[in-house]
Coordinates of C-alpha atoms in Angstrom, one line a residue:
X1 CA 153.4 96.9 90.7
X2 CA 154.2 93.6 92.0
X3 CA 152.4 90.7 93.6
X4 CA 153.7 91.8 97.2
X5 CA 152.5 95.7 96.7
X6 CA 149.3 94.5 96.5
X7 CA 146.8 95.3 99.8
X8 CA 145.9 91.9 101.1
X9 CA 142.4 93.3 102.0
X10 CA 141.8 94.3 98.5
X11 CA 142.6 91.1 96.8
X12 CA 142.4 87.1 96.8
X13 CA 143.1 84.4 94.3
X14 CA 140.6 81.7 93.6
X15 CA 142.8 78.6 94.5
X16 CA 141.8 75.5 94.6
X17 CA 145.2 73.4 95.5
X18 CA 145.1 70.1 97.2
X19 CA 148.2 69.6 99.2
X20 CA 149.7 67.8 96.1
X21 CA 150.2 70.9 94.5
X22 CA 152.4 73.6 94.7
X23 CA 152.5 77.3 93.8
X24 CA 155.1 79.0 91.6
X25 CA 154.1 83.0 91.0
X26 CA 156.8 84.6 89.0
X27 CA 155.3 88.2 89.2
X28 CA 151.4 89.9 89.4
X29 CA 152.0 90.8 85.3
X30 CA 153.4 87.5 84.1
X31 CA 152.0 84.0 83.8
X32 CA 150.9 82.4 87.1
X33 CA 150.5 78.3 86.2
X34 CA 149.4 75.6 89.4
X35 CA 151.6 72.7 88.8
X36 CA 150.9 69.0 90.0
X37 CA 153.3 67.0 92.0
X38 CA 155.1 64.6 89.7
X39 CA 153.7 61.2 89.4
X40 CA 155.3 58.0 88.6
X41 CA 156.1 58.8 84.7
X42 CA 157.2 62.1 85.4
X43 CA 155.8 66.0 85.9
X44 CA 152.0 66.6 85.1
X45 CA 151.8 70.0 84.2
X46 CA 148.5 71.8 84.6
X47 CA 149.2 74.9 82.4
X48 CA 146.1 76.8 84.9
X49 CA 146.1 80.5 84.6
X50 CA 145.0 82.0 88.3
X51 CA 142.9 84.4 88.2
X52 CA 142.6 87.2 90.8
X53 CA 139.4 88.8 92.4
X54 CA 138.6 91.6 94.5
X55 CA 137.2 91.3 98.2
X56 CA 134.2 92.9 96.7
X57 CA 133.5 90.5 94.0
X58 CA 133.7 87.6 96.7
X59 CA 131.5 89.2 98.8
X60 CA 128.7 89.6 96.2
X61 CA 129.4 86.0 94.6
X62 CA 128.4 84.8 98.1
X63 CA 125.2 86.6 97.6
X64 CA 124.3 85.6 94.1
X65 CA 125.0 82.1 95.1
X66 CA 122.2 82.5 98.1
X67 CA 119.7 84.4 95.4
X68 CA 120.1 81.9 92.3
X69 CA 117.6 82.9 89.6
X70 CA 115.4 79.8 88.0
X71 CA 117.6 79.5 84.7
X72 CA 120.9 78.8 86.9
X73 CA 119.4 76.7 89.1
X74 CA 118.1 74.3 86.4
X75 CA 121.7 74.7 84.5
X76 CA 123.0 74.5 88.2
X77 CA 121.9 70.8 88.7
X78 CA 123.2 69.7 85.1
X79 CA 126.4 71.1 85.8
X80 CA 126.7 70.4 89.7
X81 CA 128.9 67.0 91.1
X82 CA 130.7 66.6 88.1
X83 CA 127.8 65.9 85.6
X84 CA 128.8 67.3 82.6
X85 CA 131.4 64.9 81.2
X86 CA 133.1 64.4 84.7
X87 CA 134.1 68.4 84.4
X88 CA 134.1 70.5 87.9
X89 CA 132.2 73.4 87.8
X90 CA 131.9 76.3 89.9
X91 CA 128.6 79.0 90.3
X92 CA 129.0 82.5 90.6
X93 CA 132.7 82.6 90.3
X94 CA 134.5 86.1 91.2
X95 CA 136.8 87.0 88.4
X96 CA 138.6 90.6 88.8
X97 CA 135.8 92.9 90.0
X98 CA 133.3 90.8 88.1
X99 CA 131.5 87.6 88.3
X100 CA 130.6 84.6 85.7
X101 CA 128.0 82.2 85.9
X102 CA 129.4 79.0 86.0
X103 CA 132.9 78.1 85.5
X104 CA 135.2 75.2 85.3
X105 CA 139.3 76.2 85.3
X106 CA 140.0 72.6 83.5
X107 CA 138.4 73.8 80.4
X108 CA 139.2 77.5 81.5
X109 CA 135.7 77.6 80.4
X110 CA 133.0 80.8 81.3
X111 CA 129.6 80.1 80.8
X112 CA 127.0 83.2 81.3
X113 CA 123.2 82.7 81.3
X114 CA 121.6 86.0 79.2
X115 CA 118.5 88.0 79.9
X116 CA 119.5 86.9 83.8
X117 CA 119.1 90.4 86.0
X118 CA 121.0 90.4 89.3
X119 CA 120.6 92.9 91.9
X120 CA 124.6 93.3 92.2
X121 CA 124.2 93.5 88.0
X122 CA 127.3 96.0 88.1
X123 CA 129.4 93.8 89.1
X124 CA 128.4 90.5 86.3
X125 CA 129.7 90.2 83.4
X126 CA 127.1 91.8 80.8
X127 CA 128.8 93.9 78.3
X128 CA 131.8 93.0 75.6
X129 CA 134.2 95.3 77.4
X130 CA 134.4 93.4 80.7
X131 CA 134.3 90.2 78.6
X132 CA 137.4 91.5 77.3
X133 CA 139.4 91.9 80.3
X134 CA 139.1 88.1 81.4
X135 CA 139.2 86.7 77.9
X136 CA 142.6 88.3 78.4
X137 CA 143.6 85.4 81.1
X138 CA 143.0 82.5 78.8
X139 CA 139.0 82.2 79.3
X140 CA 136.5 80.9 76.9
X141 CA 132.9 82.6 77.0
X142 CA 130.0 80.8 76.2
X143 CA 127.0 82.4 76.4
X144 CA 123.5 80.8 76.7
X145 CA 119.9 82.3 76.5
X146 CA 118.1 82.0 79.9
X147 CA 115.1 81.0 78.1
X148 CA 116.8 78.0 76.6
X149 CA 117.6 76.7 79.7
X150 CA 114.2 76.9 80.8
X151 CA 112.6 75.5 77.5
X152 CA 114.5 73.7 75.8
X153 CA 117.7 71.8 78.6
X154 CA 118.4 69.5 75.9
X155 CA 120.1 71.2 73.5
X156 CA 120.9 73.7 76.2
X157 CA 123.5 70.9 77.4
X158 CA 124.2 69.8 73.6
X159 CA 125.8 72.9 73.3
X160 CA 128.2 73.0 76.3
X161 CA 129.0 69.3 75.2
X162 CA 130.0 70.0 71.7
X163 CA 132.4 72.8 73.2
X164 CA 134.0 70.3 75.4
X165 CA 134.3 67.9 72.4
X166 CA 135.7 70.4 70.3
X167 CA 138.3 71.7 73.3
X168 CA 139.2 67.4 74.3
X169 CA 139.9 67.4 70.5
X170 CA 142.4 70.3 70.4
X171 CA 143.7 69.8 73.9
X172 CA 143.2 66.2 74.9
X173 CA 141.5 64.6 77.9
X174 CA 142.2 65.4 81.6
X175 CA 142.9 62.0 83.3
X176 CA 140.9 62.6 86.4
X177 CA 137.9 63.3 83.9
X178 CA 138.6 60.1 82.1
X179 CA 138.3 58.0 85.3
X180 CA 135.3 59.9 86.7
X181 CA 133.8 58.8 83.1
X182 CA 134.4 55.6 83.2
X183 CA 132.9 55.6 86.8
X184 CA 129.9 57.0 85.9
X185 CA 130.1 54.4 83.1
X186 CA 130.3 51.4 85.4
X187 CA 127.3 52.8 87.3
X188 CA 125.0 53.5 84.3
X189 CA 125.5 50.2 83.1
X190 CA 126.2 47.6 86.0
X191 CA 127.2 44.1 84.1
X192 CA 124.6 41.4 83.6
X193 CA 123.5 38.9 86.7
X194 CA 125.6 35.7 86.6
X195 CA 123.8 32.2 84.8
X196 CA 121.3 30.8 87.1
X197 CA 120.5 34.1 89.4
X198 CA 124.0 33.8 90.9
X199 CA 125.1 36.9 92.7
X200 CA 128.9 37.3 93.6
X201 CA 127.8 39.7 95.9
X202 CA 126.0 37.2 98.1
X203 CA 129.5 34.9 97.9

């Protein structure tokens, strides 16, 4: 079945395209990649697989996010604004008929908080099987204990981190990520006051 034979009110795609990007769908079975306009050296290539939801997944990720339990609230705030290493992340993302945690599609990254019970817990990922049928899109589970989060946030977010270091080493460094870094960089450490008290500020 193709792309077109699908009903519209059974299915949407998570985009998330700026109106410097364009859309090129070959067919519902085979690849579908976003790609960035080209920039001043040439085509950037965002090799992004899109993944496909149901309208019932959507409507119960709109739920979860409005009934958060106290482990993805807390993880929540790390990950929230771009805070973990200048990575996007999104909560309760609809994926097929299911829903993940947290995920950010630059790192094509899933990260599920276990021992977490939802009401809508048919429809979150909890079991190997569904695992399986978005691991077949590209997607990287990582799966923390909710009691980590709670007790222990520091090595909580030492884990995520050493996954993104081990994925930047394989796959290199987005360069929005890199600026956003060096951003946050600038902010965290402002450089020293001028000789005698000088401000260039007040110039």
């Amino acid at each position: 079945m193709g792309l077109t034979d699908q009903p519209l009110e059974n299915l949407n795609f998570s985009f998330h395209l700026y109106t410097t990007f364009k859309l090129s769908i070959p067919s519902w079975e085979g690849p579908q990649y976003v790609t960035q306009k080209p920039n001043r050296k040439g085509w950037v290539i965002m090799k992004r697989t899109i993944i496909p939801y149901t309208q019932q997944a959507l409507t119960n990720a709109k739920c979860l996010r409005k009934n958060m339990t106290y482990s993805e609230v807390k993880l929540w705030i790390e990950l929230r604004n771009r805070n973990m290493m200048g990575y996007d992340f999104d909560r309760q993302k609809p994926m097929l008929n299911y829903i993940v945690d947290f995920y950010c599609k630059d790192l094509m990254l899933a990260i599920e908080v276990d021992g977490v019970t939802h009401e809508d817990e048919h429809v979150t990922i909890k079991d190997p099987i569904r695992q399986e049928e978005i691991e077949a899109y590209g997607i990287s589970f990582l799966r923390i204990n909710a009691l980590d989060v709670v007790r222990d946030m520091k090595n909580t977010l030492r884990t995520i981190e050493n996954w993104i270091m081990d994925f930047e080493e394989k796959n290199g460094v987005n360069e929005f990520v890199k600026r956003k870094r060096a951003l946050l960089e600038k902010l965290e450490n402002p450089p020293p006051p001028l000789p005698g008290g000088d401000n260039p500020a007040d110039d």
